[in-house]
Coordinates of C-alpha atoms in Angstrom, one line a residue:
X55 CA 0.0 0.0 0.0
X56 CA 2.8 2.4 0.9
X57 CA 4.6 1.8 -2.4
X58 CA 1.5 2.2 -4.5
X59 CA 0.6 5.4 -2.7
X60 CA 4.0 6.9 -3.3
X61 CA 3.7 5.9 -7.0
X62 CA 0.3 7.5 -7.2
X63 CA 1.7 10.8 -5.7
X64 CA 4.6 10.7 -8.1
X65 CA 2.3 10.1 -11.1
X66 CA 0.0 12.8 -9.9
X67 CA 2.9 15.3 -9.8
X68 CA 4.1 14.2 -13.3
X69 CA 0.6 14.5 -14.8
X70 CA 0.1 17.9 -13.2
X71 CA 3.4 19.1 -14.7
X72 CA 2.5 17.7 -18.1
X73 CA -0.9 19.3 -18.1
X74 CA 0.6 22.7 -17.2
X75 CA 3.2 22.3 -20.0
X76 CA 0.8 22.3 -22.9
X77 CA -1.2 19.9 -24.9
X78 CA -1.7 16.2 -24.1
X79 CA 0.9 14.2 -26.0
X80 CA 1.1 10.4 -26.1
X81 CA 3.5 10.2 -23.2
X82 CA 1.2 12.5 -21.1
X83 CA -1.7 10.2 -22.0
X84 CA 0.2 7.1 -20.9
X85 CA 1.1 8.8 -17.6
X86 CA -2.5 9.8 -17.0
X87 CA -3.7 6.2 -17.7
X88 CA -1.1 4.8 -15.3
X89 CA -2.3 7.3 -12.7
X90 CA -5.8 6.0 -13.2
X91 CA -4.9 2.4 -12.9
X92 CA -2.9 3.0 -9.7
X93 CA -5.7 5.2 -8.2
X94 CA -8.1 2.3 -8.8
X95 CA -6.0 0.2 -6.5
X96 CA -6.0 2.6 -3.6
X97 CA -8.6 3.1 -0.9
X98 CA -9.7 6.3 -2.7
X99 CA -11.3 4.2 -5.5
X100 CA -14.8 3.9 -3.9
X101 CA -14.9 7.6 -3.1
X102 CA -13.9 8.6 -6.6
X103 CA -16.4 6.1 -8.1
X104 CA -19.2 7.4 -6.0
X105 CA -18.3 11.1 -6.8
X106 CA -18.3 10.4 -10.5
X107 CA -21.6 8.4 -10.3
X108 CA -23.3 11.3 -8.4
X109 CA -22.0 13.9 -10.9
X110 CA -23.3 11.8 -13.8
X111 CA -26.7 11.5 -12.1
X112 CA -26.9 15.2 -11.7
X113 CA -25.8 15.9 -15.2
X114 CA -28.2 13.4 -16.7
X115 CA -31.1 14.9 -14.7
X116 CA -30.6 18.3 -16.3
X117 CA -33.1 19.0 -19.1
X118 CA -32.3 21.7 -21.7

C-alpha cells in the first residue's frame, strides 16, 4: 500500500506538470492512464467512483 501510494503521488505530480506544460501528448496520456490504474487500486477508489456516479446522475437529470 505504501509503495502504490507513493507511485500515485509521483504520477499525480508528473501528470500535473505535463498538463501545465501544454497539450496532451502520447507520453502524457500514458502517464494519465497509469495514474488512473494506480488510483483504482487505492482506498480512494470507492470515493472517486461514488463522486463520478453522483455527478453523472446530476448531469443526466438536467433538461435543456
